[in-house]
Coordinates of C-alpha atoms and ligand atoms in Angstrom, one line a residue:
M1370 CA 60.1 -23.1 -27.8
N1371 CA 63.8 -25.0 -28.7
A1372 CA 65.9 -22.8 -27.4
T1373 CA 68.5 -24.2 -29.7
K1374 CA 67.3 -22.0 -32.5
G1375 CA 65.0 -19.2 -33.3
P1376 CA 65.8 -15.6 -30.8
E1377 CA 67.1 -17.4 -27.9
G1378 CA 69.2 -19.8 -29.8
F1379 CA 71.5 -17.6 -31.6
D1380 CA 72.2 -15.2 -28.5
T1381 CA 73.3 -18.6 -26.5
F1382 CA 75.2 -19.6 -29.5
Y1383 CA 77.5 -16.2 -29.3
R1384 CA 77.3 -16.3 -25.5
E1385 CA 79.1 -19.5 -25.3
M1386 CA 81.5 -18.1 -28.0
Y1387 CA 82.3 -14.9 -26.3
G1388 CA 81.2 -15.4 -22.6
E1389 CA 80.0 -11.7 -20.8
R1390 CA 81.6 -9.7 -24.2
W1391 CA 78.6 -10.9 -25.8
D1392 CA 76.1 -8.1 -24.5
R1393 CA 78.3 -5.5 -24.9
L1394 CA 78.9 -7.2 -28.6
K1395 CA 75.1 -7.2 -29.2
L1396 CA 74.9 -3.7 -28.4
A1397 CA 77.1 -2.9 -31.0
L1398 CA 76.0 -4.3 -33.0
L1399 CA 72.4 -3.1 -33.3
A1400 CA 74.0 1.1 -32.9
P1401 CA 74.2 2.7 -36.3
K1402 CA 76.8 1.8 -38.6
K1403 CA 79.8 4.7 -39.0
H1404 CA 81.3 4.3 -42.5
V1405 CA 84.8 5.9 -44.2
A1406 CA 85.3 8.9 -47.0
V1407 CA 87.9 6.9 -49.8
K1408 CA 88.3 9.7 -51.7
N1409 CA 88.0 8.8 -55.9
P1410 CA 91.2 10.2 -57.6
F1411 CA 89.2 10.5 -60.3
S1412 CA 86.9 13.1 -59.1
K1413 CA 87.9 17.2 -58.2
F1414 CA 86.2 16.5 -54.9
R1415 CA 88.1 17.8 -51.7
M1416 CA 87.7 16.8 -48.0
P1417 CA 86.5 19.7 -45.4
E1418 CA 90.2 20.6 -44.0
H1419 CA 90.4 18.9 -40.8
P1420 CA 88.9 15.3 -41.2
L1421 CA 88.2 13.0 -38.5
T1422 CA 91.6 10.1 -39.1
V1423 CA 91.4 6.3 -38.5
Q1424 CA 94.8 5.3 -38.3
G1425 CA 96.9 3.3 -40.3
L1426 CA 94.4 3.0 -43.4
S1427 CA 96.2 4.3 -46.5
L1428 CA 94.2 5.7 -48.3
E1429 CA 92.4 9.0 -48.1
H1430 CA 89.6 9.3 -45.9
E1431 CA 87.7 10.3 -43.3
V1432 CA 85.1 9.2 -40.6
G1433 CA 81.4 10.5 -40.8
E1434 CA 78.2 8.9 -38.5
N1435 CA 76.4 11.3 -39.9
F1436 CA 78.5 10.9 -43.9
P1437 CA 76.6 12.6 -46.5
Q1438 CA 75.9 9.5 -49.7
P1439 CA 78.5 10.2 -52.0
E1440 CA 77.0 12.1 -55.3
K1441 CA 79.0 12.7 -59.2
T1442 CA 81.7 15.5 -59.3
E1443 CA 81.4 17.8 -62.7
E1444 CA 84.1 15.5 -63.9
G1445 CA 81.2 13.0 -64.2
Y1446 CA 82.8 10.3 -61.3
T1447 CA 82.2 9.8 -57.6
N1448 CA 83.5 12.1 -55.5
Y1449 CA 83.9 8.8 -52.3
Y1450 CA 83.1 5.7 -51.6
L1451 CA 81.7 5.2 -48.1
M1452 CA 82.6 1.9 -46.2
D1453 CA 83.5 0.3 -42.9
A1454 CA 87.1 1.3 -42.0
A1455 CA 87.8 -2.4 -41.0
S1456 CA 86.7 -3.5 -44.7
L1457 CA 89.8 -1.9 -45.8
L1458 CA 92.1 -4.2 -43.9
P1459 CA 92.0 -6.5 -46.2
V1460 CA 93.1 -4.8 -49.0
E1461 CA 96.0 -3.5 -46.3
A1462 CA 96.7 -6.6 -46.2
L1463 CA 97.1 -8.0 -49.8
D1464 CA 100.2 -5.4 -49.9
L1465 CA 99.0 -4.8 -53.9
H1466 CA 101.4 -3.3 -56.3
P1467 CA 100.9 -2.2 -60.1
G1468 CA 101.7 -4.4 -62.3
E1469 CA 100.8 -7.9 -59.7
R1470 CA 98.3 -10.7 -60.9
V1471 CA 95.0 -10.6 -58.2
V1472 CA 91.4 -11.9 -58.3
D1473 CA 89.1 -10.3 -55.9
L1474 CA 87.2 -14.4 -55.8
C1475 CA 84.0 -13.4 -54.1
A1476 CA 83.5 -9.2 -55.4
A1477 CA 80.5 -8.0 -55.1
P1478 CA 79.1 -5.3 -54.4
G1479 CA 82.1 -4.5 -55.6
G1480 CA 83.9 -2.2 -52.8
K1481 CA 87.2 -3.5 -51.9
S1482 CA 87.3 -4.6 -56.3
L1483 CA 87.2 -0.7 -56.6
M1484 CA 89.9 -0.5 -53.2
C1485 CA 92.3 -2.9 -55.3
A1486 CA 91.9 -0.7 -59.1
L1487 CA 93.2 2.6 -57.2
K1488 CA 96.4 0.4 -55.7
L1489 CA 96.5 -1.3 -58.7
Q1490 CA 96.5 1.3 -60.9
N1491 CA 95.5 0.1 -65.0
K1492 CA 98.6 -2.2 -64.3
G1493 CA 99.2 -6.0 -64.0
L1494 CA 95.2 -7.7 -64.4
L1495 CA 92.3 -7.5 -61.4
V1496 CA 90.1 -9.6 -62.2
S1497 CA 86.5 -9.4 -60.0
N1498 CA 84.4 -12.6 -59.4
D1499 CA 81.3 -12.9 -58.2
R1500 CA 78.6 -15.9 -58.8
S1501 CA 75.7 -13.5 -58.7
A1502 CA 74.5 -12.1 -62.2
A1503 CA 72.9 -9.5 -60.4
R1504 CA 75.6 -8.5 -57.8
R1505 CA 77.9 -8.7 -60.7
A1506 CA 75.8 -5.9 -62.3
R1507 CA 77.1 -4.2 -59.1
I1508 CA 81.0 -3.9 -59.8
H1509 CA 80.7 -2.9 -63.1
K1510 CA 78.4 0.6 -62.1
I1511 CA 80.4 0.9 -59.5
F1512 CA 83.3 0.8 -61.2
D1513 CA 81.8 3.4 -63.9
E1514 CA 80.2 5.6 -61.0
Y1515 CA 84.3 5.8 -59.9
L1516 CA 86.3 4.9 -63.1
P1517 CA 87.5 6.0 -66.4
K1518 CA 87.1 3.3 -69.1
S1519 CA 90.3 4.3 -69.9
E1520 CA 91.2 3.4 -66.0
Q1521 CA 89.4 -0.5 -65.9
M1522 CA 91.6 -1.6 -69.1
N1523 CA 93.4 -4.1 -66.7
H1524 CA 89.6 -5.5 -65.3
K1525 CA 88.1 -7.8 -66.1
V1526 CA 84.4 -9.3 -63.8
T1527 CA 83.4 -13.2 -64.4
G1528 CA 80.9 -15.2 -62.8
H1529 CA 82.8 -18.3 -61.5
D1530 CA 82.0 -20.4 -58.3
A1531 CA 85.0 -19.7 -56.2
S1532 CA 85.1 -23.1 -54.5
K1533 CA 85.5 -24.5 -58.0
W1534 CA 88.1 -21.8 -59.5
C1535 CA 90.8 -25.0 -58.8
L1536 CA 89.4 -26.6 -61.6
Y1537 CA 90.3 -24.7 -64.1
E1538 CA 93.7 -22.6 -63.4
K1539 CA 96.2 -23.8 -61.4
S1540 CA 99.1 -20.8 -59.9
I1541 CA 98.2 -18.1 -61.9
Y1542 CA 98.1 -15.7 -59.1
D1543 CA 99.8 -13.0 -57.0
K1544 CA 97.3 -12.3 -54.9
V1545 CA 93.7 -13.8 -53.7
L1546 CA 91.4 -12.0 -51.8
L1547 CA 88.6 -14.6 -50.7
D1548 CA 86.2 -11.9 -48.5
A1549 CA 83.7 -15.4 -48.2
P1550 CA 79.9 -15.0 -48.1
C1551 CA 79.2 -16.0 -43.7
S1552 CA 76.4 -15.2 -41.5
S1553 CA 77.1 -11.5 -41.4
E1554 CA 75.3 -11.9 -37.5
R1555 CA 74.7 -7.9 -37.6
H1556 CA 71.8 -8.7 -40.5
V1557 CA 70.7 -11.5 -38.8
L1558 CA 69.8 -9.3 -36.0
E1559 CA 68.7 -5.9 -37.8
D1560 CA 66.4 -8.6 -39.7
S1561 CA 63.7 -10.8 -37.3
K1562 CA 62.5 -13.0 -40.3
E1563 CA 66.5 -14.4 -40.1
L1564 CA 66.4 -14.0 -36.9
N1565 CA 64.0 -16.7 -35.8
Q1566 CA 65.0 -18.9 -38.8
W1567 CA 68.3 -18.4 -37.3
A1568 CA 69.9 -22.2 -35.8
P1569 CA 73.2 -23.1 -35.0
G1570 CA 73.6 -25.7 -38.3
R1571 CA 74.5 -22.2 -40.6
T1572 CA 77.1 -21.5 -39.7
K1573 CA 78.7 -25.1 -39.5
A1574 CA 77.3 -25.4 -43.3
I1575 CA 78.4 -21.6 -44.1
A1576 CA 82.0 -22.8 -42.2
F1577 CA 82.2 -25.7 -44.8
T1578 CA 81.4 -23.4 -47.9
Q1579 CA 84.4 -21.0 -46.5
F1580 CA 86.9 -24.2 -46.3
A1581 CA 86.6 -25.3 -49.9
M1582 CA 86.9 -21.1 -51.6
L1583 CA 90.1 -20.7 -49.6
A1584 CA 91.4 -24.3 -50.8
S1585 CA 90.9 -23.5 -54.0
A1586 CA 92.3 -20.1 -53.4
L1587 CA 95.2 -21.4 -52.4
D1588 CA 95.6 -23.9 -55.5
I1589 CA 94.9 -20.6 -57.9
V1590 CA 98.0 -18.5 -56.3
K1591 CA 101.2 -18.7 -57.2
V1592 CA 103.7 -20.6 -54.4
G1593 CA 105.4 -17.1 -52.6
G1594 CA 101.2 -15.6 -53.6
T1595 CA 99.2 -14.5 -50.7
V1596 CA 95.6 -14.7 -50.2
V1597 CA 93.7 -12.9 -47.8
Y1598 CA 90.5 -14.6 -46.2
S1599 CA 87.7 -12.4 -44.6
T1600 CA 85.1 -11.7 -43.3
C1601 CA 82.4 -9.9 -41.9
A1602 CA 81.5 -12.8 -39.5
L1603 CA 81.1 -13.6 -36.0
S1604 CA 81.0 -16.8 -35.1
K1605 CA 84.6 -18.3 -35.2
L1606 CA 83.9 -21.6 -36.9
E1607 CA 84.3 -18.8 -40.7
N1608 CA 87.2 -17.5 -39.0
D1609 CA 90.0 -18.5 -37.2
G1610 CA 88.0 -22.4 -37.2
I1611 CA 88.7 -21.9 -41.9
I1612 CA 92.6 -21.9 -41.1
A1613 CA 92.7 -24.2 -38.5
K1614 CA 91.5 -26.7 -40.1
L1615 CA 93.5 -25.3 -43.7
F1616 CA 96.8 -26.3 -41.2
Q1617 CA 94.6 -30.4 -40.1
K1618 CA 94.3 -30.5 -44.1
R1619 CA 97.2 -28.8 -45.8
S1620 CA 100.2 -28.9 -43.8
G1621 CA 103.0 -27.9 -45.2
K1622 CA 102.0 -25.8 -48.2
F1623 CA 101.1 -22.7 -46.5
E1624 CA 102.2 -20.1 -44.0
L1625 CA 100.3 -18.0 -41.7
I1626 CA 101.4 -13.4 -42.4
R1627 CA 100.3 -12.4 -39.0
P1628 CA 99.0 -8.7 -39.4
E1629 CA 99.2 -6.2 -37.1
F1630 CA 96.6 -3.0 -37.9
A1631 CA 96.3 0.2 -36.2
F1632 CA 92.5 -0.5 -34.5
G1633 CA 91.5 -4.4 -33.7
E1634 CA 93.1 -7.4 -31.7
P1635 CA 94.4 -10.3 -32.9
T1636 CA 93.2 -13.5 -33.0
E1637 CA 94.8 -17.3 -32.2
H1638 CA 95.6 -16.8 -36.1
G1639 CA 94.3 -14.1 -37.6
W1640 CA 92.8 -10.7 -36.5
Q1641 CA 89.6 -9.6 -35.9
V1642 CA 87.4 -5.7 -35.8
L1643 CA 84.7 -5.7 -33.4
P1644 CA 82.5 -2.6 -32.3
D1645 CA 82.4 -2.9 -29.5
V1646 CA 85.6 -1.7 -28.6
T1647 CA 86.6 -0.3 -32.2
G1648 CA 82.8 1.0 -33.1
W1649 CA 84.4 -0.6 -36.6
G1650 CA 83.3 -4.2 -37.7
P1651 CA 82.7 -7.5 -37.4
F1652 CA 85.8 -8.5 -39.7
Y1653 CA 88.0 -11.0 -38.7
L1654 CA 91.4 -11.7 -41.6
A1655 CA 93.8 -13.9 -41.7
V1656 CA 96.6 -14.0 -44.6
V1657 CA 97.9 -17.0 -46.0
K1658 CA 101.4 -17.4 -48.2
R1659 CA 101.4 -20.3 -50.4
T1660 CA 104.5 -22.6 -49.7
K1661 CA 104.6 -25.3 -52.2
Ligands
SAM1240 C1 80.7 -10.5 -48.7 S1 80.5 -11.0 -49.8 C2 81.5 -10.1 -50.6 C3 81.7 -8.3 -50.3 C4 82.3 -7.9 -51.6 N1 84.2 -8.2 -51.3 C5 82.8 -6.7 -51.0 O1 83.7 -5.7 -50.3 O2 81.8 -5.4 -51.3 C6 80.0 -12.0 -50.3 C7 79.6 -12.0 -51.9 O3 80.2 -13.9 -52.1 C8 79.0 -14.3 -53.2 N2 79.2 -15.6 -53.8 C9 78.9 -16.6 -53.0 N3 78.9 -17.5 -53.0 C10 79.6 -17.8 -54.0 C11 80.5 -18.2 -54.9 N4 80.0 -20.3 -54.6 N5 81.3 -18.4 -56.1 C12 81.8 -16.8 -56.3 N6 80.7 -15.6 -55.2 C13 80.1 -16.3 -54.7 C14 78.5 -13.4 -53.2 O4 76.8 -13.4 -54.2 C15 78.0 -12.2 -51.9 O5 78.4 -11.5 -53.4

């Protein structure tokens, strides 16, 4: 048996990356996921009187390990959106203001786009892009479940390849969210077929695509605008590794903004939320400001 592949290879690879922390991380990845419930302002649903709160998030929220599935209230809109608290951090990091022009390059199923829409309050422009048609349908569905049509006038859904977008548009957007497709090790661990097929080449190949997407994102944001790069990967090749490559290839054209949040930990270039310590994530983000 080749110990660089499959479950053993997976363990070896991540133990080399995270040292003795890997065993704790793996246990945490296999534990049930927690969610925050972000209240929908278009539903009259009220949060219970004493919600448990997650510090440092600007959207109304509640933690619940067994939080009930969201449901439609009598106004016709779904009461809250369940997500990992760490998934809200890229939206916080975008620091959105009504009137800005924003593109979410890899948007489906659409949780972060929906949070962006709540921040933009139907002013400016929000483009939710995803290459997969089936997944784009989920963006439409979520927006229609949560927002009145009259509150979606600034919203467009597109289906471009994020890594090639810069061939068609340049220096257009105030803010770009790149929540990139990634190794998503939690899913690999949960799926024995995926785990058996795992090989180190996988994260290297994904990192290659992620860098192409980030380079494209940096071209389409205006000078002075911000790109937030995020993944739910543990592989450092897909996280700080991508930003390190940006320093090699685009030096002098951007600066890093160092985000800080109430939970998680700094990395060399960004911020990471790991489930062994916080119960949230894994999630990584870096904030890149275009300067040229
Ligand atoms: C991590 S998921 C995005 C999750 C989403 N931001 C959310 O919060 O619901 C990555 C998405 O990227 C899309 N994708 C993959 N390759 C792409 C490409 N080249 N261009 C645009 N979207 C792509 C996938 O279809 C997938 O929906």
